[in-house]
Amino acid sequence: MDTAFFLTWIEEVAEAVRAERDHLTELDAAIGDADHGTNLDRGFTAVREALAGAPPATPGAALVLAGTTLIRKVGGASGPLYGTAFRQLGKSLGDAPDIGLPELAAAFEAALAALGKLGGAAEGDKTMVDALAPAVRELAKAALDGAKPGDALNRAADAAAGGARATIPLQARKGRASYLGPRSAGHEDPGAASTALIFDALRRTAQR
Ligand code: ADP
Ligand code: MG
């Protein structure tokens, strides 16, 4: 997976976020402050511009720039959290021009750890971690199985989607939705839904 692969992934994410912007914002309207879709659309639009303005030479550089831009441009909890995760993903990939599945899986494990350290959320707290953690686990398992990248990313995307759906009955223990207490149950977490979009975009990128 080379630099073009990761740039295509980011393009696919930006397009999916644009297409799902209103849906993500509706999810956030139910248990937050109705800005998740617009936050991410603003962020990934800025990421596209940043990457076009300073074309990165490596996958790691592309992901670090994406993360830095998200931190700068997205207000709210999700900007620093996603920004930190993308930055860590990039840092972990270093300056290798071509990334294999084991390296990608390890980088995602580091990104999950960085996001968890910043936000303090564990699985079951009804956040993006509920989609990210199972996807990262599946990716690591697939790497150990010696799976092909396309199959591994397919499995990871399914795991993220399942994790996002599984947030519906949960009560939020982190972020704005936690202020609602038991009333946060019965709605999908917007950040978990956007994480599922991000992994679905990665699956599509591998299938192209
Ligand atoms: P804000 O909550 O500041 O309005 P967004 O609406 O953009 O920011 O993002 C909300 C999402 O951020 C939530 O749905 C949740 O998935 C995620 N989130 C919030 N707080 C945390 C946290 N401490 N750790 C992990 N994810 C979090
Ligand atoms: Mg919000």
mmCIF file of C-alpha atoms and ligand atoms in Angstrom:
data_model
loop_
_atom_site.group_PDB
_atom_site.id
_atom_site.type_symbol
_atom_site.label_atom_id
_atom_site.label_comp_id
_atom_site.label_asym_id
_atom_site.label_seq_id
_atom_site.Cartn_x
_atom_site.Cartn_y
_atom_site.Cartn_z
ATOM 1 C CA MET A 1 0.000 0.000 0.000
ATOM 2 C CA ASP A 2 1.789 3.082 -1.328
ATOM 3 C CA THR A 3 1.299 6.830 -0.982
ATOM 4 C CA ALA A 4 -1.326 6.867 -3.768
ATOM 5 C CA PHE A 5 -3.297 4.204 -1.875
ATOM 6 C CA PHE A 6 -3.429 6.320 1.294
ATOM 7 C CA LEU A 7 -4.290 9.497 -0.660
ATOM 8 C CA THR A 8 -7.145 7.613 -2.312
ATOM 9 C CA TRP A 9 -8.327 6.443 1.120
ATOM 10 C CA ILE A 10 -8.400 10.027 2.386
ATOM 11 C CA GLU A 11 -10.317 11.126 -0.749
ATOM 12 C CA GLU A 12 -12.806 8.300 -0.192
ATOM 13 C CA VAL A 13 -13.230 9.364 3.444
ATOM 14 C CA ALA A 14 -13.792 12.993 2.424
ATOM 15 C CA GLU A 15 -16.441 11.938 -0.104
ATOM 16 C CA ALA A 16 -18.188 9.590 2.343
ATOM 17 C CA VAL A 17 -18.215 12.261 5.038
ATOM 18 C CA ARG A 18 -19.721 14.734 2.557
ATOM 19 C CA ALA A 19 -22.386 12.215 1.501
ATOM 20 C CA GLU A 20 -23.196 11.257 5.109
ATOM 21 C CA ARG A 21 -22.772 14.719 6.629
ATOM 22 C CA ASP A 22 -26.448 15.267 7.376
ATOM 23 C CA HIS A 23 -26.881 11.745 8.717
ATOM 24 C CA LEU A 24 -23.914 12.162 11.087
ATOM 25 C CA THR A 25 -25.266 15.507 12.219
ATOM 26 C CA GLU A 26 -28.704 13.968 12.853
ATOM 27 C CA LEU A 27 -27.097 11.265 14.995
ATOM 28 C CA ASP A 28 -25.329 14.028 16.939
ATOM 29 C CA ALA A 29 -28.590 16.007 17.216
ATOM 30 C CA ALA A 30 -30.118 13.096 19.125
ATOM 31 C CA ILE A 31 -27.428 12.800 21.813
ATOM 32 C CA GLY A 32 -25.054 15.749 21.303
ATOM 33 C CA ASP A 33 -25.029 19.192 19.739
ATOM 34 C CA ALA A 34 -25.763 18.457 16.074
ATOM 35 C CA ASP A 35 -22.367 19.309 14.637
ATOM 36 C CA HIS A 36 -20.511 16.026 14.012
ATOM 37 C CA GLY A 37 -21.220 15.882 10.262
ATOM 38 C CA THR A 38 -20.371 19.535 9.670
ATOM 39 C CA ASN A 39 -17.271 19.251 11.886
ATOM 40 C CA LEU A 40 -15.884 16.328 9.898
ATOM 41 C CA ASP A 41 -16.875 17.753 6.517
ATOM 42 C CA ARG A 42 -15.025 20.978 7.340
ATOM 43 C CA GLY A 43 -12.054 18.947 8.557
ATOM 44 C CA PHE A 44 -11.727 16.606 5.586
ATOM 45 C CA THR A 45 -12.277 19.450 3.107
ATOM 46 C CA ALA A 46 -9.304 21.172 4.740
ATOM 47 C CA VAL A 47 -7.322 17.911 4.661
ATOM 48 C CA ARG A 48 -7.927 17.600 0.906
ATOM 49 C CA GLU A 49 -6.714 21.169 0.381
ATOM 50 C CA ALA A 50 -3.645 20.634 2.561
ATOM 51 C CA LEU A 51 -2.672 17.449 0.692
ATOM 52 C CA ALA A 52 -3.206 19.097 -2.702
ATOM 53 C CA GLY A 53 -1.109 22.081 -1.611
ATOM 54 C CA ALA A 54 1.824 20.036 -0.296
ATOM 55 C CA PRO A 55 1.796 16.592 -1.924
ATOM 56 C CA PRO A 56 3.347 14.145 0.567
ATOM 57 C CA ALA A 57 6.140 11.795 -0.448
ATOM 58 C CA THR A 58 5.206 8.889 1.819
ATOM 59 C CA PRO A 59 2.092 7.317 3.377
ATOM 60 C CA GLY A 60 3.342 8.416 6.804
ATOM 61 C CA ALA A 61 3.710 12.047 5.722
ATOM 62 C CA ALA A 62 0.206 12.036 4.185
ATOM 63 C CA LEU A 63 -1.374 10.734 7.384
ATOM 64 C CA VAL A 64 0.576 13.092 9.662
ATOM 65 C CA LEU A 65 -0.529 16.068 7.548
ATOM 66 C CA ALA A 66 -4.129 14.823 7.587
ATOM 67 C CA GLY A 67 -4.031 14.497 11.384
ATOM 68 C CA THR A 68 -2.435 17.883 11.958
ATOM 69 C CA THR A 69 -5.032 19.513 9.707
ATOM 70 C CA LEU A 70 -7.919 17.819 11.545
ATOM 71 C CA ILE A 71 -6.580 19.060 14.886
ATOM 72 C CA ARG A 72 -6.285 22.607 13.486
ATOM 73 C CA LYS A 73 -9.624 22.750 11.669
ATOM 74 C CA VAL A 74 -12.129 20.699 13.626
ATOM 75 C CA GLY A 75 -13.556 22.125 16.782
ATOM 76 C CA GLY A 76 -15.213 19.784 19.215
ATOM 77 C CA ALA A 77 -14.044 16.528 20.662
ATOM 78 C CA SER A 78 -13.718 14.642 17.401
ATOM 79 C CA GLY A 79 -11.054 16.899 15.786
ATOM 80 C CA PRO A 80 -8.298 16.347 18.342
ATOM 81 C CA LEU A 81 -9.263 12.661 18.715
ATOM 82 C CA TYR A 82 -9.267 11.807 15.003
ATOM 83 C CA GLY A 83 -6.346 14.174 14.435
ATOM 84 C CA THR A 84 -4.270 12.412 17.067
ATOM 85 C CA ALA A 85 -5.192 9.000 15.657
ATOM 86 C CA PHE A 86 -4.227 9.965 12.079
ATOM 87 C CA ARG A 87 -1.002 11.600 13.269
ATOM 88 C CA GLN A 88 -0.048 8.488 15.239
ATOM 89 C CA LEU A 89 -0.942 6.262 12.302
ATOM 90 C CA GLY A 90 1.414 8.348 10.142
ATOM 91 C CA LYS A 91 4.197 8.470 12.716
ATOM 92 C CA SER A 92 4.053 4.710 13.183
ATOM 93 C CA LEU A 93 4.410 4.135 9.431
ATOM 94 C CA GLY A 94 7.602 6.210 9.460
ATOM 95 C CA ASP A 95 9.082 7.014 6.061
ATOM 96 C CA ALA A 96 8.480 3.652 4.389
ATOM 97 C CA PRO A 97 7.209 4.133 0.806
ATOM 98 C CA ASP A 98 5.155 0.942 0.785
ATOM 99 C CA ILE A 99 3.219 -0.458 3.718
ATOM 100 C CA GLY A 100 2.421 -4.104 4.344
ATOM 101 C CA LEU A 101 -0.519 -5.394 6.339
ATOM 102 C CA PRO A 102 1.486 -6.175 9.519
ATOM 103 C CA GLU A 103 2.872 -2.609 9.595
ATOM 104 C CA LEU A 104 -0.581 -1.129 8.985
ATOM 105 C CA ALA A 105 -2.108 -3.281 11.728
ATOM 106 C CA ALA A 106 0.610 -2.239 14.196
ATOM 107 C CA ALA A 107 0.164 1.426 13.261
ATOM 108 C CA PHE A 108 -3.587 1.179 13.864
ATOM 109 C CA GLU A 109 -2.904 -0.368 17.285
ATOM 110 C CA ALA A 110 -0.712 2.637 18.117
ATOM 111 C CA ALA A 111 -3.374 5.038 16.811
ATOM 112 C CA LEU A 112 -6.042 3.409 18.976
ATOM 113 C CA ALA A 113 -3.753 3.657 22.003
ATOM 114 C CA ALA A 114 -3.071 7.363 21.351
ATOM 115 C CA LEU A 115 -6.767 8.126 20.915
ATOM 116 C CA GLY A 116 -7.593 6.212 24.092
ATOM 117 C CA LYS A 117 -4.909 8.034 26.032
ATOM 118 C CA LEU A 118 -6.195 11.433 24.900
ATOM 119 C CA GLY A 119 -9.916 10.782 25.390
ATOM 120 C CA GLY A 120 -9.827 8.310 28.250
ATOM 121 C CA ALA A 121 -12.627 6.234 26.731
ATOM 122 C CA ALA A 122 -12.733 2.450 26.933
ATOM 123 C CA GLU A 123 -14.848 0.111 24.851
ATOM 124 C CA GLY A 124 -18.461 0.233 25.972
ATOM 125 C CA ASP A 125 -18.383 3.970 26.778
ATOM 126 C CA LYS A 126 -20.355 4.661 23.571
ATOM 127 C CA THR A 127 -17.711 6.530 21.573
ATOM 128 C CA MET A 128 -15.701 6.106 18.382
ATOM 129 C CA VAL A 129 -13.543 3.636 20.339
ATOM 130 C CA ASP A 130 -16.436 1.140 20.135
ATOM 131 C CA ALA A 131 -15.999 0.987 16.345
ATOM 132 C CA LEU A 132 -12.231 1.533 16.214
ATOM 133 C CA ALA A 133 -11.165 -1.105 18.759
ATOM 134 C CA PRO A 134 -12.905 -4.108 17.121
ATOM 135 C CA ALA A 135 -11.696 -2.994 13.679
ATOM 136 C CA VAL A 136 -8.098 -2.743 14.912
ATOM 137 C CA ARG A 137 -8.379 -6.144 16.596
ATOM 138 C CA GLU A 138 -9.706 -7.715 13.407
ATOM 139 C CA LEU A 139 -6.903 -6.153 11.385
ATOM 140 C CA ALA A 140 -4.296 -7.518 13.795
ATOM 141 C CA LYS A 141 -5.881 -10.972 13.667
ATOM 142 C CA ALA A 142 -6.007 -10.890 9.872
ATOM 143 C CA ALA A 143 -2.332 -9.898 9.752
ATOM 144 C CA LEU A 144 -1.455 -12.861 11.980
ATOM 145 C CA ASP A 145 -3.545 -15.149 9.742
ATOM 146 C CA GLY A 146 -1.494 -13.941 6.783
ATOM 147 C CA ALA A 147 -4.620 -12.566 5.097
ATOM 148 C CA LYS A 148 -4.425 -10.484 1.924
ATOM 149 C CA PRO A 149 -4.795 -6.728 2.596
ATOM 150 C CA GLY A 150 -8.133 -6.607 0.742
ATOM 151 C CA ASP A 151 -9.594 -9.417 2.876
ATOM 152 C CA ALA A 152 -8.167 -7.947 6.067
ATOM 153 C CA LEU A 153 -9.627 -4.504 5.383
ATOM 154 C CA ASN A 154 -12.948 -6.084 4.477
ATOM 155 C CA ARG A 155 -13.020 -7.869 7.853
ATOM 156 C CA ALA A 156 -11.972 -4.688 9.671
ATOM 157 C CA ALA A 157 -14.738 -2.656 8.002
ATOM 158 C CA ASP A 158 -17.327 -5.244 9.025
ATOM 159 C CA ALA A 159 -16.015 -5.137 12.591
ATOM 160 C CA ALA A 160 -16.210 -1.332 12.683
ATOM 161 C CA ALA A 161 -19.772 -1.357 11.341
ATOM 162 C CA GLY A 162 -20.779 -3.973 13.919
ATOM 163 C CA GLY A 163 -19.128 -1.960 16.687
ATOM 164 C CA ALA A 164 -20.973 1.195 15.633
ATOM 165 C CA ARG A 165 -24.342 -0.609 15.568
ATOM 166 C CA ALA A 166 -23.622 -2.083 18.992
ATOM 167 C CA THR A 167 -23.423 1.437 20.493
ATOM 168 C CA ILE A 168 -27.190 1.888 20.027
ATOM 169 C CA PRO A 169 -28.358 0.361 23.338
ATOM 170 C CA LEU A 170 -25.404 1.707 25.343
ATOM 171 C CA GLN A 171 -25.450 4.592 27.780
ATOM 172 C CA ALA A 172 -22.709 7.137 27.046
ATOM 173 C CA ARG A 173 -19.969 7.489 29.638
ATOM 174 C CA LYS A 174 -17.718 9.931 27.757
ATOM 175 C CA GLY A 175 -18.205 13.113 25.756
ATOM 176 C CA ARG A 176 -21.254 15.318 25.460
ATOM 177 C CA ALA A 177 -23.696 12.422 25.162
ATOM 178 C CA SER A 178 -22.778 11.335 28.715
ATOM 179 C CA TYR A 179 -24.565 14.451 30.034
ATOM 180 C CA LEU A 180 -27.831 12.785 28.954
ATOM 181 C CA GLY A 181 -27.275 9.782 31.219
ATOM 182 C CA PRO A 182 -29.752 6.975 30.495
ATOM 183 C CA ARG A 183 -31.421 9.083 27.768
ATOM 184 C CA SER A 184 -28.339 8.566 25.593
ATOM 185 C CA ALA A 185 -29.366 4.913 25.122
ATOM 186 C CA GLY A 186 -31.301 4.006 21.974
ATOM 187 C CA HIS A 187 -29.185 6.067 19.539
ATOM 188 C CA GLU A 188 -26.099 5.189 17.521
ATOM 189 C CA ASP A 189 -23.026 7.134 18.590
ATOM 190 C CA PRO A 190 -22.095 9.642 15.851
ATOM 191 C CA GLY A 191 -18.337 9.174 16.284
ATOM 192 C CA ALA A 192 -18.656 5.388 16.081
ATOM 193 C CA ALA A 193 -20.727 5.856 12.914
ATOM 194 C CA SER A 194 -18.036 8.071 11.343
ATOM 195 C CA THR A 195 -15.312 5.585 12.309
ATOM 196 C CA ALA A 196 -17.296 2.905 10.468
ATOM 197 C CA LEU A 197 -17.367 5.221 7.408
ATOM 198 C CA ILE A 198 -13.592 5.647 7.612
ATOM 199 C CA PHE A 199 -13.047 1.860 7.592
ATOM 200 C CA ASP A 200 -15.608 1.362 4.849
ATOM 201 C CA ALA A 201 -13.617 3.880 2.771
ATOM 202 C CA LEU A 202 -10.461 1.865 3.460
ATOM 203 C CA ARG A 203 -12.205 -1.313 2.293
ATOM 204 C CA ARG A 204 -13.323 0.402 -0.930
ATOM 205 C CA THR A 205 -9.813 1.736 -1.503
ATOM 206 C CA ALA A 206 -8.398 -1.801 -1.287
ATOM 207 C CA GLN A 207 -11.075 -3.062 -3.699
ATOM 208 C CA ARG A 208 -10.319 -0.475 -6.389
HETATM 209 P P1 ADP B 1 -18.464 17.433 20.197
HETATM 210 O O1 ADP B 1 -18.952 16.309 21.066
HETATM 211 O O2 ADP B 1 -17.449 18.271 20.868
HETATM 212 O O3 ADP B 1 -19.602 18.231 19.613
HETATM 213 P P2 ADP B 1 -18.310 15.938 17.744
HETATM 214 O O4 ADP B 1 -19.794 16.080 17.700
HETATM 215 O O5 ADP B 1 -17.597 16.295 16.482
HETATM 216 O O6 ADP B 1 -17.695 16.751 18.956
HETATM 217 O O7 ADP B 1 -17.935 14.432 18.058
HETATM 218 C C1 ADP B 1 -18.687 13.660 18.968
HETATM 219 C C2 ADP B 1 -18.121 12.270 19.018
HETATM 220 O O8 ADP B 1 -16.814 12.295 19.594
HETATM 221 C C3 ADP B 1 -18.914 11.321 19.898
HETATM 222 O O9 ADP B 1 -19.971 10.737 19.176
HETATM 223 C C4 ADP B 1 -17.878 10.306 20.340
HETATM 224 O O10 ADP B 1 -17.803 9.219 19.441
HETATM 225 C C5 ADP B 1 -16.584 11.072 20.266
HETATM 226 N N1 ADP B 1 -16.052 11.363 21.597
HETATM 227 C C6 ADP B 1 -16.419 12.347 22.428
HETATM 228 N N2 ADP B 1 -15.682 12.305 23.557
HETATM 229 C C7 ADP B 1 -14.826 11.261 23.425
HETATM 230 C C8 ADP B 1 -13.785 10.674 24.236
HETATM 231 N N3 ADP B 1 -13.474 11.188 25.429
HETATM 232 N N4 ADP B 1 -13.116 9.600 23.753
HETATM 233 C C9 ADP B 1 -13.424 9.079 22.536
HETATM 234 N N5 ADP B 1 -14.378 9.593 21.736
HETATM 235 C C10 ADP B 1 -15.068 10.646 22.173
HETATM 236 MG MG MG B 2 -21.098 17.396 18.475
#
